[in-house]
Amino acid sequence: MSNEGQLRLDWAREHMPVCSMISERFRKEKPFSGIRISMALHVEAKTGILALLMREGGGEISLASCNPLSSDDSVVEALRDNYHLDVHAKKGIDEETYYRYLNSVLDIKPQLVVDDGGDLVKLLHTTREESSGEVIGGNEETTTGVVRLRAMERDGVLKFPMFNVNDANMKHLFDNRYGTGQSTLDGFMHSTNLLIAGKNVVVAGYGYCGRGIASRMRGMGGIVTVTEIDPVKAVEARMDGFNVSTMNRAIREADIVVTATGMKNVISYDDMLVAKEGAVLCNSGHFNNEIAVGELQRKAMSVKQVRNEVKRYRLDNGNSVDVISDGRLVNLASGQGHPVEIMDMSFAIQALAAEYLVKHHGDMESKVYEVPREIDNEVAMIKLRSLGIKLDNLSSEQLEYMNSWKEGT
Ligand code: NAD
Ligand code: ADE
């Protein structure tokens, strides 16, 4: 019996009003009755609530972690012991165990898949093709996973419809921005216990995550420089009041560097060679290739564990850099993931998109689909209700005005 994990689950549930309201309906209507659902997500408390919600809706669930470092072992234990959920996850597993766990959740021969980052869906299209026969569709949680799905669609290999949960407004506008903004700082502070105020902070990428991180770093007193490859985003960062530069220039003065791009080698080994002595490097993008950790491990003269989650690499020119959690996403590997209220909205989208797939998969093709606007609005309305916030409604006169081209003023 895991008390700590149970407390975390109870706390999460208490602060997830949107999922709770959906759960009430799912318990009655059982939209997933008898449906086998394989999930690969960051296995921590909020994810536990989603998995239980899908089971309350009648689904047979098998859950694995989508990252070797992001599991909360106390929650895994509670889900197994207290709820008898089929969970395959442990913090700190090696690559082989990671894939063994992902393969295990496919043994149930899923009808629905819920993925975060695309590794589970990739297996269903490669080594585990034989387990894809009954899949009616699935959901993808994050930007990087959607990029991979679009490439599969473009290559004509995607075998079933997939919802792009990431781009639902009630997901990325809050999760990627405010969620990653807050939880990245949480992961950085937890793993280093260092001050942000007065430090030079470089944020690579000014997409939804980067914007959130840059604004929160500034809020903590950091002097923030953004790096980008997209000219429009670079102008946006500049107009938002940030310095904009290249990584190779900015890193020379940086005390802290955070990547959030979905791109590989954003901090290259050459960048590290010119970095300010002792710069702390971390990543919030999905994969651990945004910082060239592999090359760093091969080329560094020495490596020393300087905190539980921080390694110091001495380079061949005598310079040193500190890397948090081996460059794995810092908010989950060294933090607790996004705030609960954020995941409440993201996972509400997951649950309703999965319900939609069950009802409508017969009319859907093997493509990447945007989540229907009604689902976004439903989640927003439940969220507003939970906050006790009411909206104005257009009067019939206003509706008529909106639809008319004759009326002037
Ligand atoms: P996005 O597409 O909105 O933004 C990415 C930005 O990075 C773009 O503006 C792009 O131009 C820029 N970029 C690409 N290559 C670059 C480079 N070499 N240097 C500088 N900038 C570069 O994506 P997003 O939603 O912000 O997601 C970013 C990453 O974070 C993805 O991998 C996503 O899956 C992940 N993500 C992580 C979490 C988390 O909890 N840590 C949450 C959501 C998304
Ligand atoms: N917790 C569970 N899933 C998460 C995600 N995709 N991002 C941040 N925190 C999470």
Short mmCIF file of C-alpha atoms and ligand atoms in Angstrom, two decimals:
data_model
loop_
_atom_site.label_atom_id
_atom_site.label_comp_id
_atom_site.label_asym_id
_atom_site.label_seq_id
_atom_site.Cartn_x
_atom_site.Cartn_y
_atom_site.Cartn_z
CA MET A 1 0.00 0.00 0.00
CA SER A 2 1.70 3.25 -1.14
CA ASN A 3 0.57 6.05 1.10
CA GLU A 4 2.68 8.77 -0.52
CA GLY A 5 1.50 7.91 -4.03
CA GLN A 6 -2.10 7.68 -2.84
CA LEU A 7 -1.86 11.13 -1.24
CA ARG A 8 -0.50 12.53 -4.51
CA LEU A 9 -3.34 10.94 -6.47
CA ASP A 10 -5.94 12.24 -4.00
CA TRP A 11 -4.45 15.74 -4.12
CA ALA A 12 -4.40 15.71 -7.92
CA ARG A 13 -8.00 14.49 -8.16
CA GLU A 14 -9.13 17.17 -5.72
CA HIS A 15 -7.62 19.85 -7.99
CA MET A 16 -8.85 18.42 -11.30
CA PRO A 17 -12.48 19.61 -11.44
CA VAL A 18 -12.77 19.31 -15.22
CA CYS A 19 -11.69 15.66 -15.27
CA SER A 20 -13.90 15.00 -12.22
CA MET A 21 -16.98 16.30 -14.03
CA ILE A 22 -16.17 14.21 -17.09
CA SER A 23 -15.57 11.21 -14.85
CA GLU A 24 -19.09 11.55 -13.35
CA ARG A 25 -20.57 11.25 -16.84
CA PHE A 26 -18.20 8.48 -17.94
CA ARG A 27 -19.14 6.36 -14.92
CA LYS A 28 -22.76 6.42 -16.06
CA GLU A 29 -22.31 6.28 -19.83
CA LYS A 30 -19.26 3.96 -20.05
CA PRO A 31 -18.05 5.26 -23.45
CA PHE A 32 -15.06 2.87 -23.46
CA SER A 33 -16.96 -0.21 -22.39
CA GLY A 34 -14.73 -3.23 -23.11
CA ILE A 35 -12.23 -1.18 -25.13
CA ARG A 36 -8.53 -1.97 -24.71
CA ILE A 37 -6.50 1.23 -24.31
CA SER A 38 -2.68 1.35 -24.39
CA MET A 39 -1.22 4.53 -22.98
CA ALA A 40 2.36 5.88 -22.98
CA LEU A 41 2.52 9.03 -20.87
CA HIS A 42 4.65 10.56 -18.12
CA VAL A 43 3.46 8.37 -15.26
CA GLU A 44 2.88 10.73 -12.37
CA ALA A 45 -0.16 11.70 -10.30
CA LYS A 46 -2.16 13.62 -12.89
CA THR A 47 -1.61 10.90 -15.47
CA GLY A 48 -2.83 8.38 -12.89
CA ILE A 49 -6.10 10.33 -12.67
CA LEU A 50 -6.46 10.22 -16.48
CA ALA A 51 -5.83 6.46 -16.57
CA LEU A 52 -8.41 5.90 -13.81
CA LEU A 53 -10.87 8.18 -15.61
CA MET A 54 -10.55 6.12 -18.79
CA ARG A 55 -11.11 2.97 -16.73
CA GLU A 56 -14.13 4.53 -15.00
CA GLY A 57 -15.44 4.95 -18.56
CA GLY A 58 -15.22 1.18 -19.04
CA GLY A 59 -11.77 0.92 -20.68
CA GLU A 60 -9.24 -1.83 -20.08
CA ILE A 61 -6.04 0.14 -19.45
CA SER A 62 -2.36 -0.67 -19.85
CA LEU A 63 -0.07 2.24 -19.01
CA ALA A 64 3.67 2.73 -19.66
CA SER A 65 5.98 5.67 -19.23
CA CYS A 66 6.90 7.72 -22.31
CA ASN A 67 10.25 8.72 -20.81
CA PRO A 68 12.88 6.82 -18.80
CA LEU A 69 13.23 9.54 -16.14
CA SER A 70 9.75 11.00 -15.69
CA SER A 71 7.93 8.37 -13.60
CA ASP A 72 6.90 8.98 -10.02
CA ASP A 73 7.56 5.60 -8.37
CA SER A 74 5.24 6.30 -5.43
CA VAL A 75 2.35 6.92 -7.84
CA VAL A 76 3.24 3.83 -9.90
CA GLU A 77 3.10 1.76 -6.72
CA ALA A 78 -0.23 3.25 -5.62
CA LEU A 79 -1.79 2.68 -9.05
CA ARG A 80 -0.67 -0.95 -8.98
CA ASP A 81 -1.35 -1.79 -5.35
CA ASN A 82 -4.41 0.31 -4.57
CA TYR A 83 -6.16 0.30 -7.97
CA HIS A 84 -4.76 -2.87 -9.59
CA LEU A 85 -3.94 -0.89 -12.70
CA ASP A 86 -1.58 -2.47 -15.25
CA VAL A 87 1.39 -0.05 -15.10
CA HIS A 88 4.87 -0.47 -16.60
CA ALA A 89 7.05 2.37 -15.38
CA LYS A 90 9.95 3.15 -13.10
CA LYS A 91 12.13 6.22 -12.73
CA GLY A 92 15.67 5.87 -14.06
CA ILE A 93 15.22 2.83 -16.31
CA ASP A 94 17.67 2.16 -19.13
CA GLU A 95 16.80 2.26 -22.83
CA GLU A 96 16.18 -1.49 -23.06
CA THR A 97 13.76 -1.52 -20.11
CA TYR A 98 12.04 1.57 -21.49
CA TYR A 99 11.24 -0.24 -24.74
CA ARG A 100 10.34 -3.47 -22.91
CA TYR A 101 7.73 -1.50 -20.93
CA LEU A 102 6.36 0.17 -24.09
CA ASN A 103 6.13 -3.25 -25.74
CA SER A 104 4.31 -4.65 -22.71
CA VAL A 105 1.39 -2.24 -23.05
CA LEU A 106 0.97 -3.34 -26.66
CA ASP A 107 0.49 -6.96 -25.57
CA ILE A 108 -3.18 -6.17 -24.83
CA LYS A 109 -3.67 -5.62 -28.62
CA PRO A 110 -5.02 -2.08 -28.22
CA GLN A 111 -8.09 -0.63 -29.83
CA LEU A 112 -7.19 2.88 -28.70
CA VAL A 113 -3.75 4.43 -28.09
CA VAL A 114 -2.80 7.49 -26.09
CA ASP A 115 0.77 8.57 -26.80
CA ASP A 116 3.11 11.35 -25.69
CA GLY A 117 6.05 11.85 -28.05
CA GLY A 118 5.24 9.17 -30.61
CA ASP A 119 7.31 6.20 -29.43
CA LEU A 120 4.28 3.94 -28.89
CA VAL A 121 2.77 4.71 -32.29
CA LYS A 122 6.19 4.22 -33.91
CA LEU A 123 6.35 0.69 -32.45
CA LEU A 124 2.88 -0.05 -33.87
CA HIS A 125 4.23 0.88 -37.29
CA THR A 126 7.52 -1.01 -37.02
CA THR A 127 8.44 -3.89 -34.71
CA ARG A 128 4.92 -4.30 -33.28
CA GLU A 129 2.93 -3.98 -36.48
CA GLU A 130 1.11 -7.22 -35.61
CA SER A 131 -0.48 -5.46 -32.60
CA SER A 132 -1.95 -2.63 -34.69
CA GLY A 133 -4.69 -4.61 -36.41
CA GLU A 134 -7.53 -3.63 -34.09
CA VAL A 135 -6.50 -0.02 -33.43
CA ILE A 136 -9.36 2.33 -34.30
CA GLY A 137 -7.32 5.45 -33.55
CA GLY A 138 -5.46 7.41 -30.94
CA ASN A 139 -4.34 10.69 -29.43
CA GLU A 140 -0.96 12.41 -29.40
CA GLU A 141 -0.18 14.74 -26.51
CA THR A 142 2.85 16.77 -27.52
CA THR A 143 4.34 18.93 -30.30
CA THR A 144 7.21 16.56 -31.07
CA GLY A 145 4.84 13.57 -31.35
CA VAL A 146 2.62 15.51 -33.76
CA VAL A 147 5.64 16.41 -35.91
CA ARG A 148 6.44 12.68 -36.17
CA LEU A 149 2.80 11.79 -36.96
CA ARG A 150 2.67 14.38 -39.74
CA ALA A 151 5.83 12.85 -41.25
CA MET A 152 4.15 9.42 -41.14
CA GLU A 153 1.03 10.83 -42.77
CA ARG A 154 3.16 12.52 -45.46
CA ASP A 155 4.95 9.24 -46.16
CA GLY A 156 1.57 7.50 -46.48
CA VAL A 157 2.30 4.97 -43.71
CA LEU A 158 -0.02 6.07 -40.91
CA LYS A 159 -2.37 3.16 -40.21
CA PHE A 160 -5.16 4.82 -38.19
CA PRO A 161 -6.58 8.26 -37.35
CA MET A 162 -4.69 10.22 -34.70
CA PHE A 163 -5.91 13.31 -32.86
CA ASN A 164 -3.46 16.18 -32.51
CA VAL A 165 -4.32 16.89 -28.89
CA ASN A 166 -1.37 19.29 -28.62
CA ASP A 167 -2.93 21.88 -30.90
CA ALA A 168 -6.30 22.00 -29.15
CA ASN A 169 -6.52 25.51 -27.70
CA MET A 170 -7.32 24.24 -24.22
CA LYS A 171 -4.08 22.25 -24.39
CA HIS A 172 -1.22 24.21 -25.92
CA LEU A 173 -2.32 27.72 -24.90
CA PHE A 174 -2.08 26.72 -21.26
CA ASP A 175 -0.05 23.51 -21.00
CA ASN A 176 2.86 24.41 -23.28
CA ARG A 177 2.97 28.05 -22.16
CA TYR A 178 1.97 28.36 -18.50
CA GLY A 179 2.56 24.70 -17.65
CA THR A 180 6.06 24.46 -19.10
CA GLY A 181 6.79 28.01 -17.92
CA GLN A 182 6.13 27.19 -14.29
CA SER A 183 7.28 23.57 -14.16
CA THR A 184 10.60 24.25 -15.92
CA LEU A 185 11.48 26.76 -13.23
CA ASP A 186 10.32 24.28 -10.61
CA GLY A 187 12.61 21.57 -12.07
CA PHE A 188 15.55 23.97 -12.34
CA MET A 189 15.16 25.27 -8.79
CA HIS A 190 14.53 21.85 -7.26
CA SER A 191 17.61 20.29 -8.87
CA THR A 192 20.04 23.19 -8.31
CA ASN A 193 18.71 25.31 -5.41
CA LEU A 194 20.18 28.28 -7.34
CA LEU A 195 18.94 31.85 -7.68
CA ILE A 196 17.53 33.11 -10.97
CA ALA A 197 17.42 36.84 -10.14
CA GLY A 198 20.23 38.77 -11.76
CA LYS A 199 21.39 35.82 -13.85
CA ASN A 200 21.77 35.78 -17.63
CA VAL A 201 19.27 33.23 -18.87
CA VAL A 202 19.17 31.97 -22.47
CA VAL A 203 15.96 30.34 -23.73
CA ALA A 204 16.25 28.46 -27.02
CA GLY A 205 12.99 28.49 -28.97
CA TYR A 206 10.19 31.03 -28.71
CA GLY A 207 7.30 28.69 -29.43
CA TYR A 208 4.58 28.06 -26.86
CA CYS A 209 6.95 26.45 -24.34
CA GLY A 210 9.78 28.92 -24.90
CA ARG A 211 7.44 31.89 -24.44
CA GLY A 212 6.26 30.50 -21.13
CA ILE A 213 9.78 29.78 -19.90
CA ALA A 214 11.15 33.18 -21.01
CA SER A 215 8.33 35.09 -19.31
CA ARG A 216 8.62 33.11 -16.06
CA MET A 217 12.44 33.43 -16.03
CA ARG A 218 12.05 37.18 -16.44
CA GLY A 219 9.43 37.18 -13.71
CA MET A 220 12.02 35.68 -11.36
CA GLY A 221 14.48 38.45 -12.18
CA GLY A 222 16.45 36.70 -14.91
CA ILE A 223 17.95 38.77 -17.74
CA VAL A 224 16.60 36.77 -20.64
CA THR A 225 17.95 36.27 -24.16
CA VAL A 226 15.99 34.22 -26.69
CA THR A 227 17.47 32.27 -29.62
CA GLU A 228 15.31 31.36 -32.64
CA ILE A 229 15.49 30.15 -36.23
CA ASP A 230 12.09 31.58 -37.23
CA PRO A 231 12.31 35.29 -38.13
CA VAL A 232 8.72 36.04 -37.06
CA LYS A 233 9.18 34.41 -33.66
CA ALA A 234 12.45 36.30 -33.25
CA VAL A 235 10.69 39.61 -33.91
CA GLU A 236 7.94 38.59 -31.48
CA ALA A 237 10.53 37.84 -28.78
CA ARG A 238 12.20 41.20 -29.40
CA MET A 239 8.85 43.06 -29.22
CA ASP A 240 8.07 41.19 -26.00
CA GLY A 241 11.17 42.85 -24.61
CA PHE A 242 13.76 40.05 -24.76
CA ASN A 243 17.28 40.15 -26.16
CA VAL A 244 17.53 37.99 -29.27
CA SER A 245 20.79 36.41 -30.34
CA THR A 246 22.39 33.23 -31.61
CA MET A 247 23.21 30.36 -29.25
CA ASN A 248 26.93 30.55 -29.96
CA ARG A 249 27.02 34.24 -28.94
CA ALA A 250 24.48 34.18 -26.11
CA ILE A 251 25.95 31.16 -24.35
CA ARG A 252 29.25 33.04 -23.77
CA GLU A 253 27.55 35.19 -21.11
CA ALA A 254 24.87 32.73 -19.96
CA ASP A 255 24.52 31.47 -16.40
CA ILE A 256 21.51 29.30 -17.27
CA VAL A 257 20.47 27.90 -20.66
CA VAL A 258 17.11 26.19 -21.29
CA THR A 259 16.15 24.55 -24.58
CA ALA A 260 12.53 24.10 -25.71
CA THR A 261 12.59 23.62 -29.47
CA GLY A 262 11.87 20.00 -30.44
CA MET A 263 15.13 20.21 -32.48
CA LYS A 264 18.37 18.30 -31.95
CA ASN A 265 21.83 19.73 -31.11
CA VAL A 266 20.48 23.16 -30.23
CA ILE A 267 23.34 23.43 -27.75
CA SER A 268 26.21 21.81 -29.69
CA TYR A 269 29.53 20.70 -28.27
CA ASP A 270 31.11 23.74 -29.98
CA ASP A 271 28.66 25.98 -28.10
CA MET A 272 29.69 24.34 -24.83
CA LEU A 273 33.36 25.01 -25.59
CA VAL A 274 32.67 28.76 -25.60
CA ALA A 275 30.07 28.73 -22.79
CA LYS A 276 30.57 30.81 -19.67
CA GLU A 277 32.49 28.75 -17.11
CA GLY A 278 30.03 26.76 -14.98
CA ALA A 279 26.93 27.51 -17.10
CA VAL A 280 23.95 25.34 -16.09
CA LEU A 281 22.29 23.66 -19.07
CA CYS A 282 18.85 22.08 -19.09
CA ASN A 283 16.15 21.07 -21.55
CA SER A 284 12.36 21.14 -21.55
CA GLY A 285 11.81 19.80 -25.04
CA HIS A 286 10.46 16.27 -25.43
CA PHE A 287 13.66 14.42 -26.33
CA ASN A 288 17.08 14.47 -24.67
CA ASN A 289 18.86 15.43 -27.89
CA GLU A 290 18.41 19.23 -27.70
CA ILE A 291 21.67 19.43 -25.71
CA ALA A 292 24.40 17.39 -27.45
CA VAL A 293 24.77 15.17 -24.38
CA GLY A 294 26.00 12.13 -26.33
CA GLU A 295 28.91 14.05 -27.84
CA LEU A 296 29.58 15.72 -24.48
CA GLN A 297 29.79 12.33 -22.77
CA ARG A 298 32.18 11.04 -25.42
CA LYS A 299 34.44 14.09 -25.56
CA ALA A 300 34.52 15.41 -22.00
CA MET A 301 37.77 14.94 -20.07
CA SER A 302 35.89 14.16 -16.86
CA VAL A 303 32.40 14.01 -15.40
CA LYS A 304 31.43 14.48 -11.78
CA GLN A 305 28.08 14.19 -10.01
CA VAL A 306 27.77 17.56 -8.25
CA ARG A 307 24.13 17.25 -7.09
CA ASN A 308 21.67 14.38 -7.24
CA GLU A 309 20.44 15.52 -10.63
CA VAL A 310 23.39 17.57 -11.92
CA LYS A 311 26.57 16.39 -13.63
CA ARG A 312 29.61 18.60 -14.20
CA TYR A 313 31.52 17.99 -17.43
CA ARG A 314 35.08 19.25 -17.82
CA LEU A 315 35.81 19.87 -21.50
CA ASP A 316 39.09 19.46 -23.34
CA ASN A 317 39.74 23.23 -23.30
CA GLY A 318 39.43 23.29 -19.50
CA ASN A 319 35.95 24.83 -19.55
CA SER A 320 33.14 23.17 -17.54
CA VAL A 321 29.35 23.01 -17.89
CA ASP A 322 26.71 21.59 -15.52
CA VAL A 323 23.91 19.53 -17.08
CA ILE A 324 20.62 18.78 -15.28
CA SER A 325 19.07 15.29 -15.58
CA ASP A 326 21.24 14.26 -18.53
CA GLY A 327 19.36 16.72 -20.73
CA ARG A 328 16.01 14.98 -20.24
CA LEU A 329 13.00 17.23 -19.86
CA VAL A 330 13.82 19.08 -16.66
CA ASN A 331 10.26 19.74 -15.51
CA LEU A 332 9.48 16.02 -15.28
CA ALA A 333 12.88 14.45 -14.69
CA SER A 334 13.72 16.91 -11.89
CA GLY A 335 10.28 18.29 -11.10
CA GLN A 336 6.71 17.13 -10.73
CA GLY A 337 5.54 17.98 -14.24
CA HIS A 338 3.00 20.65 -15.01
CA PRO A 339 0.78 22.10 -12.30
CA VAL A 340 -2.28 19.99 -11.58
CA GLU A 341 -4.85 22.49 -12.90
CA ILE A 342 -3.01 22.60 -16.25
CA MET A 343 -3.01 18.82 -16.71
CA ASP A 344 -6.70 18.82 -15.72
CA MET A 345 -7.47 20.71 -18.94
CA SER A 346 -4.99 18.81 -21.15
CA PHE A 347 -6.27 15.45 -19.95
CA ALA A 348 -9.90 16.53 -20.28
CA ILE A 349 -9.13 17.08 -23.97
CA GLN A 350 -7.50 13.63 -24.08
CA ALA A 351 -10.57 11.97 -22.56
CA LEU A 352 -13.12 13.72 -24.80
CA ALA A 353 -11.03 13.21 -27.96
CA ALA A 354 -10.80 9.47 -27.16
CA GLU A 355 -14.58 9.34 -26.66
CA TYR A 356 -15.04 11.08 -30.04
CA LEU A 357 -12.77 8.51 -31.71
CA VAL A 358 -14.84 5.65 -30.35
CA LYS A 359 -18.05 7.24 -31.65
CA HIS A 360 -16.78 8.49 -35.02
CA HIS A 361 -13.82 6.35 -36.08
CA GLY A 362 -15.94 4.77 -38.81
CA ASP A 363 -16.03 8.15 -40.59
CA MET A 364 -12.34 8.94 -40.08
CA GLU A 365 -9.34 8.17 -42.28
CA SER A 366 -5.74 7.33 -41.43
CA LYS A 367 -4.81 10.98 -40.97
CA VAL A 368 -3.81 13.47 -38.31
CA TYR A 369 -6.98 15.25 -37.14
CA GLU A 370 -7.41 18.47 -35.21
CA VAL A 371 -9.56 18.13 -32.10
CA PRO A 372 -13.09 19.40 -32.91
CA ARG A 373 -13.82 22.96 -31.74
CA GLU A 374 -16.82 21.70 -29.69
CA ILE A 375 -14.46 19.66 -27.50
CA ASP A 376 -12.25 22.70 -26.86
CA ASN A 377 -15.34 24.76 -25.98
CA GLU A 378 -16.76 22.04 -23.74
CA VAL A 379 -13.52 21.86 -21.73
CA ALA A 380 -13.37 25.67 -21.51
CA MET A 381 -17.00 25.85 -20.33
CA ILE A 382 -16.47 23.19 -17.64
CA LYS A 383 -13.30 24.99 -16.51
CA LEU A 384 -15.17 28.32 -16.28
CA ARG A 385 -18.01 26.63 -14.36
CA SER A 386 -15.47 25.19 -11.90
CA LEU A 387 -14.11 28.72 -11.39
CA GLY A 388 -17.62 30.18 -10.93
CA ILE A 389 -17.11 32.44 -13.97
CA LYS A 390 -20.04 33.32 -16.21
CA LEU A 391 -19.93 34.52 -19.83
CA ASP A 392 -22.01 37.13 -21.59
CA ASN A 393 -24.18 35.88 -24.45
CA LEU A 394 -24.91 37.68 -27.69
CA SER A 395 -28.48 39.00 -27.90
CA SER A 396 -30.53 38.21 -31.01
CA GLU A 397 -30.04 41.83 -32.06
CA GLN A 398 -26.26 41.45 -31.74
CA LEU A 399 -26.34 38.15 -33.63
CA GLU A 400 -28.23 39.82 -36.43
CA TYR A 401 -25.69 42.70 -36.44
CA MET A 402 -22.81 40.23 -36.64
CA ASN A 403 -24.32 38.51 -39.65
CA SER A 404 -25.31 41.62 -41.53
CA TRP A 405 -23.25 43.51 -44.12
CA LYS A 406 -25.79 46.30 -44.66
CA GLU A 407 -25.72 47.93 -41.23
CA GLY A 408 -22.97 50.59 -40.90
CA THR A 409 -22.51 51.45 -37.26
P1 NAD B 1 6.75 25.13 -30.98
O1 NAD B 1 6.77 24.51 -32.32
O2 NAD B 1 5.62 26.01 -30.58
O3 NAD B 1 8.10 25.96 -30.72
C1 NAD B 1 9.37 25.48 -31.01
C2 NAD B 1 10.20 26.72 -31.42
O4 NAD B 1 11.57 26.34 -31.50
C3 NAD B 1 9.82 27.26 -32.80
O5 NAD B 1 9.51 28.64 -32.68
C4 NAD B 1 11.05 27.00 -33.65
O6 NAD B 1 11.24 28.00 -34.63
C5 NAD B 1 12.13 27.01 -32.59
N1 NAD B 1 13.36 26.33 -32.99
C6 NAD B 1 13.52 25.20 -33.72
N2 NAD B 1 14.83 24.90 -33.85
C7 NAD B 1 15.51 25.85 -33.18
C8 NAD B 1 16.88 26.08 -32.95
N3 NAD B 1 17.84 25.27 -33.45
N4 NAD B 1 17.23 27.16 -32.20
C9 NAD B 1 16.30 27.99 -31.69
N5 NAD B 1 14.97 27.82 -31.89
C10 NAD B 1 14.59 26.76 -32.63
O7 NAD B 1 6.87 23.90 -29.96
P2 NAD B 1 6.49 23.87 -28.39
O8 NAD B 1 5.06 23.53 -28.25
O9 NAD B 1 7.02 25.10 -27.76
O10 NAD B 1 7.32 22.58 -27.94
C11 NAD B 1 8.72 22.57 -27.89
C12 NAD B 1 9.20 21.23 -27.36
O11 NAD B 1 8.73 21.06 -26.01
C13 NAD B 1 8.67 20.02 -28.12
O12 NAD B 1 9.64 19.00 -28.09
C14 NAD B 1 7.45 19.59 -27.29
O13 NAD B 1 7.10 18.26 -27.53
C15 NAD B 1 7.98 19.82 -25.90
N6 NAD B 1 7.00 20.02 -24.83
C16 NAD B 1 7.47 19.76 -23.58
C17 NAD B 1 6.63 19.91 -22.50
C18 NAD B 1 7.15 19.62 -21.14
O14 NAD B 1 6.37 19.30 -20.26
N7 NAD B 1 8.45 19.72 -20.91
C19 NAD B 1 5.30 20.34 -22.67
C20 NAD B 1 4.88 20.64 -23.96
C21 NAD B 1 5.74 20.49 -25.05
N1 ADE B 2 2.48 15.38 -16.52
C1 ADE B 2 1.95 14.34 -17.19
N2 ADE B 2 2.07 14.48 -18.50
C2 ADE B 2 2.73 15.66 -18.67
C3 ADE B 2 3.16 16.36 -19.81
N3 ADE B 2 2.95 15.91 -21.04
N4 ADE B 2 3.81 17.52 -19.62
C4 ADE B 2 4.04 17.97 -18.37
N5 ADE B 2 3.63 17.38 -17.26
C5 ADE B 2 2.98 16.22 -17.41
#
